[in-house]
Amino acid sequence: MSRNMLPVLLLLLLSGALSCKKDDKYQDEQLDPVNVSIQSTNGRIAVPAGNNYTKTTDYVDIPVKIVLSATTPKIFTVDVHVNNDTITHLIEQQQLGDAVLLEETYYQLPKTAEMRFGIDTFTLPLRISMQAIEKYYGKTLALAIGLSDAGKNNTLDAAGRSAILLIKTDEIIRQEDIHYLFFTGAGSVFGQPSGTDHTLGTNEVVLPVSVTLGGVPGGAFTVNVSASPDTAQALIDDGTLNGSVLLKEGDDYSIPATLTFPANTSTARFNLVVKTEALRRNEQNKPVLALRLSSPTRHLLDSARSTVVMQLDPSRLIETDITNTNISYKTQYENTSNANETSGKLIDNNINSKFLLFNFSTLWAQLEFATPQTTGAYTITSANDAPERDPKNWTIEGSDNGTDWTILDTQTDQSFGSRFLTVKYTFSNQVAFKFYRLNVSAVKNSTLFQLAEWRLLKRP
């Protein structure tokens, strides 16, 4: 070995020795356990206290701080648990004032806390549903949080291994901030239809029912919908709805089991579907039903308006087929080749028969009533074969004398997606005419015309 190499060798040996001593010291520090506790004041955490929480429309986030006696020498975990028995006992002993137990359904809390290397504090995230704050407004919500099983020989502080969280709800929100759910228009017997957005049909009537959320809307949620027949029957029995008849869910009407409120929405709607036969059967009785909201996944129910009683007016809901009522009928042309496919098949109320016409150019079919009639809807039903023969362009026209015609509805480029398909068309008309006609100017793509049925409907 040369003399020049000796200083370098000595330097490397010294560096290695120092490195070993440093590693030994680090190894020793890793073996020292730490003491773990929940930061509190005499075992209690009051909220609000300063600005130790954040709030959104749907949640309150509360940081629960875990403190260590020294920085962690290595990663370990601590189990987190809740002790409802502690809160229940303290409430029974009247040691928590007006407090109520915060139920598990209203909060999210991790079951373990991972203490990473080099930290001396850890924030345990506790998320509480605003529904709990609203439900127990004016009271204090209580939750007992405890720690157990600190891993890797670390210890739990005897006094700080648990703490009672106390949340003063009336300091988190104001009473006017509470989100209440209720039927729009509830509070008294609600007459239906209440507007013009209902849909009349031959077999059923669709009535939109609105539910309102008070306050600033937040995330999406659902609420259950059900029938409440006892509510309506009680009003019939006490004379409030004297002479009314109770409709039965399933037999007379249907509703969805749940209603979904999309995020950031203050109003949601569902459809009440009433069978037309039930309305006809009770045309003189003003049929009634009652609906109830329950179990919202967020927010609260307005107890006074979470049930609505509806009284239906059949005279404004029944759509009547007047096609064959005291009429005379004629068409521009007739099928003289096949007695089974003549013009009369167009209004025989049988979609399995049809009117077939050869050498089509135009065609009208006319109804003449004994007395003038008001109508605002009609149906067209496609026939059994050859879609290219279907009508494409037409008008519905009304007349007082059968000579001078007023166009009431115009349809162009119509297409039927399947055979025997009935499509309803509506139009605005308040004038009574004695004559009505369907005037077809074009078919899909053929020299033949075919149509299974044309029905004229009287709307309320």
Short mmCIF file of C-alpha atoms in Angstrom, two decimals:
data_model
loop_
_atom_site.label_atom_id
_atom_site.label_comp_id
_atom_site.label_asym_id
_atom_site.label_seq_id
_atom_site.Cartn_x
_atom_site.Cartn_y
_atom_site.Cartn_z
CA MET A 1 0.00 0.00 0.00
CA SER A 2 1.35 3.41 -0.92
CA ARG A 3 1.73 6.27 1.50
CA ASN A 4 -0.76 8.29 -0.60
CA MET A 5 -3.50 5.71 -0.01
CA LEU A 6 -3.17 5.63 3.79
CA PRO A 7 -5.02 8.93 4.54
CA VAL A 8 -7.88 7.88 2.31
CA LEU A 9 -8.20 4.53 4.06
CA LEU A 10 -8.17 6.14 7.48
CA LEU A 11 -10.88 8.61 6.36
CA LEU A 12 -13.12 5.81 5.12
CA LEU A 13 -12.72 3.84 8.38
CA LEU A 14 -13.56 6.93 10.45
CA SER A 15 -16.60 7.70 8.29
CA GLY A 16 -17.86 4.14 8.65
CA ALA A 17 -17.45 4.24 12.40
CA LEU A 18 -19.40 7.49 12.66
CA SER A 19 -22.09 6.09 10.37
CA CYS A 20 -22.48 3.02 12.55
CA LYS A 21 -22.82 5.15 15.65
CA LYS A 22 -25.51 7.30 13.91
CA ASP A 23 -27.41 4.19 12.80
CA ASP A 24 -27.19 2.77 16.31
CA LYS A 25 -28.66 5.97 17.71
CA TYR A 26 -31.49 5.94 15.12
CA GLN A 27 -32.16 2.30 15.90
CA ASP A 28 -32.39 3.12 19.59
CA GLU A 29 -34.87 5.97 18.91
CA GLN A 30 -37.11 3.64 16.98
CA LEU A 31 -37.52 1.42 19.99
CA ASP A 32 -38.83 4.19 22.26
CA PRO A 33 -42.67 3.98 22.54
CA VAL A 34 -44.94 7.05 22.59
CA ASN A 35 -48.03 7.83 24.63
CA VAL A 36 -51.27 8.47 22.67
CA SER A 37 -54.33 10.49 23.71
CA ILE A 38 -57.35 12.37 22.33
CA GLN A 39 -57.00 16.11 22.74
CA SER A 40 -59.85 17.37 24.92
CA THR A 41 -60.70 19.58 27.87
CA ASN A 42 -61.39 17.43 30.90
CA GLY A 43 -62.40 14.58 28.61
CA ARG A 44 -64.82 16.63 26.51
CA ILE A 45 -64.72 18.21 23.07
CA ALA A 46 -67.16 21.06 22.58
CA VAL A 47 -68.36 22.01 19.10
CA PRO A 48 -68.36 24.74 18.06
CA ALA A 49 -65.30 25.97 19.87
CA GLY A 50 -63.50 28.55 17.79
CA ASN A 51 -63.43 27.44 14.18
CA ASN A 52 -62.87 23.73 14.74
CA TYR A 53 -65.36 22.50 12.15
CA THR A 54 -66.38 23.05 8.54
CA LYS A 55 -69.93 23.02 7.24
CA THR A 56 -71.60 22.33 3.89
CA THR A 57 -75.23 21.99 2.94
CA ASP A 58 -75.11 18.25 3.64
CA TYR A 59 -72.38 17.67 6.23
CA VAL A 60 -70.49 19.00 9.21
CA ASP A 61 -66.83 17.91 9.30
CA ILE A 62 -65.24 17.91 12.76
CA PRO A 63 -61.52 17.26 13.25
CA VAL A 64 -60.82 15.08 16.30
CA LYS A 65 -57.15 15.56 17.22
CA ILE A 66 -54.97 12.73 18.49
CA VAL A 67 -51.77 13.90 20.19
CA LEU A 68 -48.56 11.94 20.84
CA SER A 69 -46.03 12.41 23.63
CA ALA A 70 -43.24 12.53 21.03
CA THR A 71 -42.79 12.18 17.30
CA THR A 72 -43.51 8.69 16.07
CA PRO A 73 -40.32 6.63 15.56
CA LYS A 74 -42.14 4.27 13.20
CA ILE A 75 -45.57 3.69 11.71
CA PHE A 76 -48.23 2.13 13.93
CA THR A 77 -52.02 2.02 14.12
CA VAL A 78 -54.56 2.78 16.84
CA ASP A 79 -58.07 1.34 16.86
CA VAL A 80 -60.94 3.83 17.07
CA HIS A 81 -64.31 2.93 18.56
CA VAL A 82 -67.53 4.49 19.81
CA ASN A 83 -69.12 3.75 23.16
CA ASN A 84 -72.86 4.38 23.05
CA ASP A 85 -73.36 2.89 26.51
CA THR A 86 -71.30 5.68 28.03
CA ILE A 87 -73.52 8.36 26.49
CA THR A 88 -76.71 6.53 27.38
CA HIS A 89 -75.60 6.19 31.01
CA LEU A 90 -74.60 9.85 31.30
CA ILE A 91 -77.91 10.96 29.79
CA GLU A 92 -79.83 8.75 32.21
CA GLN A 93 -77.81 10.25 35.06
CA GLN A 94 -78.69 13.74 33.73
CA GLN A 95 -75.01 14.60 33.45
CA LEU A 96 -75.19 15.85 29.86
CA GLY A 97 -78.06 18.33 30.09
CA ASP A 98 -80.27 18.24 26.97
CA ALA A 99 -77.94 15.93 25.06
CA VAL A 100 -79.15 13.11 22.81
CA LEU A 101 -77.12 10.22 21.47
CA LEU A 102 -75.76 10.73 17.96
CA GLU A 103 -76.93 7.61 16.15
CA GLU A 104 -74.55 5.64 13.95
CA THR A 105 -76.62 6.27 10.82
CA TYR A 106 -75.75 9.96 10.98
CA TYR A 107 -71.94 9.93 11.11
CA GLN A 108 -68.82 8.50 9.47
CA LEU A 109 -65.74 7.78 11.61
CA PRO A 110 -62.67 5.70 10.70
CA LYS A 111 -62.19 2.48 12.66
CA THR A 112 -58.39 2.89 12.75
CA ALA A 113 -55.88 5.72 12.74
CA GLU A 114 -52.51 5.24 11.11
CA MET A 115 -49.69 7.14 12.84
CA ARG A 116 -47.08 7.87 10.22
CA PHE A 117 -43.37 8.21 10.92
CA GLY A 118 -42.25 11.58 12.29
CA ILE A 119 -45.63 13.08 13.35
CA ASP A 120 -46.72 14.16 16.82
CA THR A 121 -50.40 14.91 16.04
CA PHE A 122 -53.02 13.21 13.90
CA THR A 123 -56.44 14.50 12.86
CA LEU A 124 -59.23 11.93 12.92
CA PRO A 125 -61.93 12.98 10.42
CA LEU A 126 -65.49 12.84 11.76
CA ARG A 127 -68.27 13.59 9.27
CA ILE A 128 -71.80 14.20 10.56
CA SER A 129 -74.88 14.38 8.37
CA MET A 130 -76.66 17.72 8.43
CA GLN A 131 -79.83 15.68 8.78
CA ALA A 132 -78.87 14.95 12.40
CA ILE A 133 -78.20 18.65 13.09
CA GLU A 134 -81.60 19.52 11.65
CA LYS A 135 -83.47 16.66 13.30
CA TYR A 136 -82.20 17.49 16.79
CA TYR A 137 -82.06 21.24 16.36
CA GLY A 138 -81.97 22.97 19.73
CA LYS A 139 -80.38 19.99 21.48
CA THR A 140 -76.80 18.81 21.98
CA LEU A 141 -75.59 15.75 20.10
CA ALA A 142 -73.27 13.50 22.09
CA LEU A 143 -70.75 10.89 20.92
CA ALA A 144 -68.16 9.01 23.02
CA ILE A 145 -64.97 8.32 21.03
CA GLY A 146 -62.31 5.95 22.37
CA LEU A 147 -58.90 4.60 21.39
CA SER A 148 -57.56 1.09 21.92
CA ASP A 149 -54.73 -1.23 20.91
CA ALA A 150 -51.91 1.18 20.09
CA GLY A 151 -49.56 -1.00 18.11
CA LYS A 152 -45.81 -1.65 18.36
CA ASN A 153 -45.53 -1.23 22.13
CA ASN A 154 -46.96 2.30 22.17
CA THR A 155 -49.27 3.20 25.05
CA LEU A 156 -52.58 4.94 25.56
CA ASP A 157 -52.93 7.78 28.01
CA ALA A 158 -55.17 6.67 30.87
CA ALA A 159 -57.15 9.92 30.94
CA GLY A 160 -56.98 10.72 27.26
CA ARG A 161 -57.85 7.38 25.72
CA SER A 162 -61.48 8.53 25.38
CA ALA A 163 -63.40 11.78 25.03
CA ILE A 164 -67.03 12.88 24.79
CA LEU A 165 -67.90 15.01 21.78
CA LEU A 166 -70.72 17.51 22.39
CA ILE A 167 -72.22 19.34 19.41
CA LYS A 168 -74.52 22.31 20.04
CA THR A 169 -76.86 22.14 17.06
CA ASP A 170 -78.32 25.63 17.43
CA GLU A 171 -74.81 27.06 17.16
CA ILE A 172 -74.13 25.15 13.94
CA ILE A 173 -77.22 26.34 12.05
CA ARG A 174 -80.13 28.72 12.49
CA GLN A 175 -83.69 27.47 12.65
CA GLU A 176 -84.46 29.08 9.30
CA ASP A 177 -81.64 27.06 7.73
CA ILE A 178 -83.38 23.73 8.36
CA HIS A 179 -84.27 21.86 5.16
CA TYR A 180 -87.86 20.63 5.30
CA LEU A 181 -89.46 18.34 2.71
CA PHE A 182 -93.13 18.71 1.88
CA PHE A 183 -95.74 18.17 -0.80
CA THR A 184 -96.10 21.31 -2.89
CA GLY A 185 -99.59 22.64 -2.25
CA ALA A 186 -100.22 20.49 0.83
CA GLY A 187 -101.88 21.89 3.94
CA SER A 188 -105.51 21.43 2.90
CA VAL A 189 -107.42 19.15 0.53
CA PHE A 190 -105.64 19.54 -2.78
CA GLY A 191 -107.86 19.59 -5.86
CA GLN A 192 -106.61 17.82 -8.97
CA PRO A 193 -105.95 18.69 -11.69
CA SER A 194 -104.32 21.82 -10.29
CA GLY A 195 -102.76 22.97 -13.56
CA THR A 196 -102.43 22.07 -17.20
CA ASP A 197 -99.43 19.71 -17.09
CA HIS A 198 -101.44 16.52 -16.59
CA THR A 199 -101.73 13.94 -19.36
CA LEU A 200 -105.08 12.49 -20.33
CA GLY A 201 -105.34 9.05 -21.85
CA THR A 202 -107.95 6.55 -22.89
CA ASN A 203 -107.00 4.10 -20.13
CA GLU A 204 -105.17 6.26 -17.60
CA VAL A 205 -104.50 9.79 -16.48
CA VAL A 206 -101.03 10.94 -15.42
CA LEU A 207 -100.92 13.64 -12.75
CA PRO A 208 -97.50 15.07 -11.80
CA VAL A 209 -97.06 15.48 -8.02
CA SER A 210 -94.45 17.95 -6.80
CA VAL A 211 -92.37 17.75 -3.63
CA THR A 212 -90.46 20.81 -2.39
CA LEU A 213 -87.23 21.05 -0.41
CA GLY A 214 -86.93 24.17 1.72
CA GLY A 215 -83.55 25.87 2.08
CA VAL A 216 -80.49 25.76 -0.14
CA PRO A 217 -80.36 22.38 -1.97
CA GLY A 218 -77.28 20.16 -1.75
CA GLY A 219 -76.49 16.61 -2.81
CA ALA A 220 -78.89 14.08 -4.30
CA PHE A 221 -81.13 12.10 -1.97
CA THR A 222 -84.27 9.97 -1.96
CA VAL A 223 -87.54 9.97 -0.03
CA ASN A 224 -90.12 7.19 0.17
CA VAL A 225 -93.63 7.67 -1.20
CA SER A 226 -96.63 5.62 -0.09
CA ALA A 227 -100.40 5.68 0.08
CA SER A 228 -102.09 6.87 3.28
CA PRO A 229 -105.67 5.62 2.94
CA ASP A 230 -106.53 6.09 6.63
CA THR A 231 -105.87 9.82 6.32
CA ALA A 232 -108.34 10.22 3.47
CA GLN A 233 -110.91 7.85 5.00
CA ALA A 234 -110.91 9.86 8.24
CA LEU A 235 -111.89 13.00 6.32
CA ILE A 236 -114.68 11.10 4.58
CA ASP A 237 -115.94 9.73 7.89
CA ASP A 238 -115.96 13.09 9.70
CA GLY A 239 -117.86 14.78 6.89
CA THR A 240 -115.03 16.95 5.59
CA LEU A 241 -115.16 15.05 2.31
CA ASN A 242 -118.77 14.00 2.54
CA GLY A 243 -119.88 12.06 -0.53
CA SER A 244 -116.36 11.32 -1.72
CA VAL A 245 -115.12 7.80 -2.48
CA LEU A 246 -111.68 6.50 -1.51
CA LEU A 247 -109.55 5.21 -4.37
CA LYS A 248 -107.42 2.12 -3.74
CA GLU A 249 -103.73 1.96 -4.56
CA GLY A 250 -103.02 -0.77 -7.08
CA ASP A 251 -106.65 -1.19 -8.11
CA ASP A 252 -107.35 2.43 -9.02
CA TYR A 253 -103.99 4.20 -9.12
CA SER A 254 -100.25 3.65 -8.84
CA ILE A 255 -97.30 5.64 -7.46
CA PRO A 256 -93.53 5.00 -7.31
CA ALA A 257 -92.04 3.66 -4.08
CA THR A 258 -89.33 6.34 -3.96
CA LEU A 259 -88.68 9.81 -5.30
CA THR A 260 -85.15 10.92 -6.16
CA PHE A 261 -84.09 14.52 -5.71
CA PRO A 262 -81.18 15.28 -8.05
CA ALA A 263 -78.29 17.32 -6.64
CA ASN A 264 -78.86 21.07 -6.30
CA THR A 265 -82.60 20.72 -6.89
CA SER A 266 -85.36 22.31 -4.80
CA THR A 267 -88.31 20.56 -6.46
CA ALA A 268 -88.79 17.01 -7.70
CA ARG A 269 -91.83 15.33 -9.22
CA PHE A 270 -93.29 11.88 -9.55
CA ASN A 271 -96.29 10.64 -11.51
CA LEU A 272 -99.59 9.66 -9.96
CA VAL A 273 -101.19 7.36 -12.54
CA VAL A 274 -104.97 7.03 -12.16
CA LYS A 275 -107.01 4.53 -14.14
CA THR A 276 -109.67 6.21 -16.28
CA GLU A 277 -112.11 3.43 -15.41
CA ALA A 278 -111.87 4.39 -11.72
CA LEU A 279 -112.70 7.99 -12.62
CA ARG A 280 -115.68 6.95 -14.73
CA ARG A 281 -116.93 4.64 -11.99
CA ASN A 282 -116.84 7.50 -9.49
CA GLU A 283 -117.75 10.34 -11.81
CA GLN A 284 -120.38 11.71 -9.43
CA ASN A 285 -118.44 11.15 -6.21
CA LYS A 286 -115.25 13.25 -6.40
CA PRO A 287 -112.81 10.37 -5.69
CA VAL A 288 -110.04 11.01 -3.15
CA LEU A 289 -106.70 9.54 -2.12
CA ALA A 290 -103.88 10.47 0.26
CA LEU A 291 -100.11 10.18 -0.16
CA ARG A 292 -97.33 10.28 2.41
CA LEU A 293 -93.59 11.00 2.39
CA SER A 294 -91.26 9.08 4.72
CA SER A 295 -87.64 8.17 5.43
CA PRO A 296 -85.70 10.81 3.50
CA THR A 297 -82.03 9.91 3.20
CA ARG A 298 -81.25 13.57 3.87
CA HIS A 299 -83.08 16.46 5.49
CA LEU A 300 -86.36 16.45 7.45
CA LEU A 301 -90.04 16.04 6.76
CA ASP A 302 -92.42 18.91 7.40
CA SER A 303 -94.79 17.07 9.73
CA ALA A 304 -97.76 19.22 8.73
CA ARG A 305 -97.22 18.85 4.99
CA SER A 306 -95.58 15.46 4.54
CA THR A 307 -99.05 14.02 3.81
CA VAL A 308 -101.34 15.35 1.10
CA VAL A 309 -105.01 14.59 0.47
CA MET A 310 -106.09 14.86 -3.16
CA GLN A 311 -109.64 15.19 -4.43
CA LEU A 312 -109.94 14.40 -8.13
CA ASP A 313 -112.39 16.04 -10.52
CA PRO A 314 -113.38 13.40 -13.12
CA SER A 315 -115.09 16.02 -15.29
CA ARG A 316 -111.68 17.56 -15.92
CA LEU A 317 -109.77 14.32 -16.27
CA ILE A 318 -111.83 11.99 -18.43
CA GLU A 319 -111.06 11.97 -22.13
CA THR A 320 -114.04 10.66 -24.13
CA ASP A 321 -113.95 8.87 -27.47
CA ILE A 322 -116.73 10.50 -29.51
CA THR A 323 -115.91 8.92 -32.88
CA ASN A 324 -119.11 6.85 -33.07
CA THR A 325 -121.45 9.13 -31.11
CA ASN A 326 -124.46 10.22 -33.16
CA ILE A 327 -122.54 10.60 -36.39
CA SER A 328 -122.76 10.09 -40.08
CA TYR A 329 -119.54 9.08 -41.80
CA LYS A 330 -118.16 9.26 -45.31
CA THR A 331 -114.84 9.22 -47.13
CA GLN A 332 -113.51 10.77 -50.30
CA TYR A 333 -112.84 7.35 -51.87
CA GLU A 334 -113.87 3.78 -51.17
CA ASN A 335 -112.23 0.38 -51.55
CA THR A 336 -114.55 -1.47 -53.93
CA SER A 337 -112.18 -4.42 -54.42
CA ASN A 338 -112.19 -5.94 -50.94
CA ALA A 339 -115.22 -5.80 -48.65
CA ASN A 340 -113.00 -6.60 -45.65
CA GLU A 341 -110.86 -3.47 -46.09
CA THR A 342 -113.43 -0.74 -46.73
CA SER A 343 -113.55 2.78 -45.30
CA GLY A 344 -115.79 1.74 -42.41
CA LYS A 345 -112.88 -0.24 -40.93
CA LEU A 346 -111.21 3.09 -40.19
CA ILE A 347 -113.64 3.84 -37.33
CA ASP A 348 -114.79 0.39 -36.22
CA ASN A 349 -112.74 0.58 -32.98
CA ASN A 350 -110.77 -2.51 -34.00
CA ILE A 351 -107.06 -2.11 -34.70
CA ASN A 352 -106.91 -5.56 -36.31
CA SER A 353 -108.96 -4.34 -39.27
CA LYS A 354 -107.93 -1.62 -41.74
CA PHE A 355 -108.98 0.67 -44.54
CA LEU A 356 -106.92 -0.05 -47.68
CA LEU A 357 -107.07 2.23 -50.71
CA PHE A 358 -105.45 1.65 -54.11
CA ASN A 359 -104.13 4.36 -56.42
CA PHE A 360 -103.68 6.84 -53.59
CA SER A 361 -103.34 10.55 -54.34
CA THR A 362 -105.21 12.18 -51.43
CA LEU A 363 -107.92 11.03 -49.06
CA TRP A 364 -110.26 12.53 -46.51
CA ALA A 365 -112.52 10.80 -44.00
CA GLN A 366 -115.32 12.87 -42.44
CA LEU A 367 -117.44 12.67 -39.29
CA GLU A 368 -120.70 14.62 -39.02
CA PHE A 369 -122.21 14.97 -35.53
CA ALA A 370 -125.86 15.55 -34.69
CA THR A 371 -124.79 18.55 -32.59
CA PRO A 372 -121.51 20.52 -32.61
CA GLN A 373 -118.71 18.95 -30.54
CA THR A 374 -115.50 20.28 -29.04
CA THR A 375 -112.43 18.12 -29.44
CA GLY A 376 -108.73 18.56 -28.80
CA ALA A 377 -107.19 15.16 -29.52
CA TYR A 378 -107.29 12.16 -31.81
CA THR A 379 -105.45 8.88 -32.30
CA ILE A 380 -104.00 7.24 -35.39
CA THR A 381 -103.22 3.49 -35.43
CA SER A 382 -100.88 1.93 -37.98
CA ALA A 383 -102.14 -1.09 -39.87
CA ASN A 384 -100.75 -4.61 -40.04
CA ASP A 385 -98.31 -4.58 -42.96
CA ALA A 386 -96.28 -2.52 -45.48
CA PRO A 387 -95.09 0.55 -43.50
CA GLU A 388 -94.58 2.43 -46.77
CA ARG A 389 -98.40 2.67 -47.03
CA ASP A 390 -98.71 4.53 -43.71
CA PRO A 391 -99.94 8.15 -43.81
CA LYS A 392 -97.10 10.68 -43.57
CA ASN A 393 -98.71 14.11 -43.92
CA TRP A 394 -102.21 15.11 -42.86
CA THR A 395 -104.43 17.72 -41.24
CA ILE A 396 -107.38 17.57 -38.89
CA GLU A 397 -110.05 20.09 -39.88
CA GLY A 398 -113.32 21.37 -38.42
CA SER A 399 -116.36 22.87 -40.13
CA ASP A 400 -119.80 24.24 -39.32
CA ASN A 401 -121.31 23.35 -42.70
CA GLY A 402 -119.09 20.68 -44.26
CA THR A 403 -117.87 23.11 -46.88
CA ASP A 404 -115.72 25.72 -45.16
CA TRP A 405 -112.91 24.12 -43.15
CA THR A 406 -110.65 25.33 -40.34
CA ILE A 407 -107.35 23.52 -39.92
CA LEU A 408 -106.99 22.45 -36.27
CA ASP A 409 -103.83 20.32 -36.45
CA THR A 410 -101.12 19.69 -39.04
CA GLN A 411 -98.69 16.77 -39.05
CA THR A 412 -95.81 16.20 -41.48
CA ASP A 413 -93.15 13.52 -41.92
CA GLN A 414 -94.84 11.19 -39.45
CA SER A 415 -93.47 7.67 -39.05
CA PHE A 416 -94.88 4.73 -37.13
CA GLY A 417 -92.25 2.64 -35.37
CA SER A 418 -94.24 -0.59 -35.39
CA ARG A 419 -97.40 -2.22 -36.61
CA PHE A 420 -100.67 -1.71 -34.69
CA LEU A 421 -99.08 1.33 -33.00
CA THR A 422 -101.51 3.91 -31.68
CA VAL A 423 -100.23 7.48 -31.47
CA LYS A 424 -102.19 10.28 -29.84
CA TYR A 425 -102.06 13.86 -31.07
CA THR A 426 -103.41 16.82 -29.15
CA PHE A 427 -104.18 20.37 -30.18
CA SER A 428 -105.69 23.47 -28.68
CA ASN A 429 -109.32 24.05 -29.61
CA GLN A 430 -112.25 25.53 -27.72
CA VAL A 431 -114.62 25.82 -30.70
CA ALA A 432 -117.42 23.30 -31.24
CA PHE A 433 -117.73 22.04 -34.82
CA LYS A 434 -120.38 19.83 -36.36
CA PHE A 435 -117.99 18.33 -38.96
CA TYR A 436 -114.49 16.96 -38.48
CA ARG A 437 -112.28 15.34 -41.08
CA LEU A 438 -108.91 13.65 -41.41
CA ASN A 439 -107.31 14.91 -44.63
CA VAL A 440 -104.30 12.82 -45.73
CA SER A 441 -102.07 14.41 -48.38
CA ALA A 442 -99.16 11.93 -48.49
CA VAL A 443 -98.18 8.40 -47.50
CA LYS A 444 -94.70 7.13 -46.62
CA ASN A 445 -93.65 5.76 -50.01
CA SER A 446 -96.35 3.93 -51.95
CA THR A 447 -99.30 4.21 -54.32
CA LEU A 448 -101.45 2.51 -51.68
CA PHE A 449 -102.88 3.93 -48.47
CA GLN A 450 -103.66 1.94 -45.34
CA LEU A 451 -104.73 2.82 -41.79
CA ALA A 452 -106.16 0.67 -39.01
CA GLU A 453 -107.98 3.26 -36.94
CA TRP A 454 -108.80 6.96 -36.52
CA ARG A 455 -110.46 7.98 -33.25
CA LEU A 456 -111.64 11.49 -32.33
CA LEU A 457 -111.40 12.38 -28.63
CA LYS A 458 -113.25 14.97 -26.58
CA ARG A 459 -111.04 16.55 -23.93
CA PRO A 460 -112.26 18.33 -20.81
#
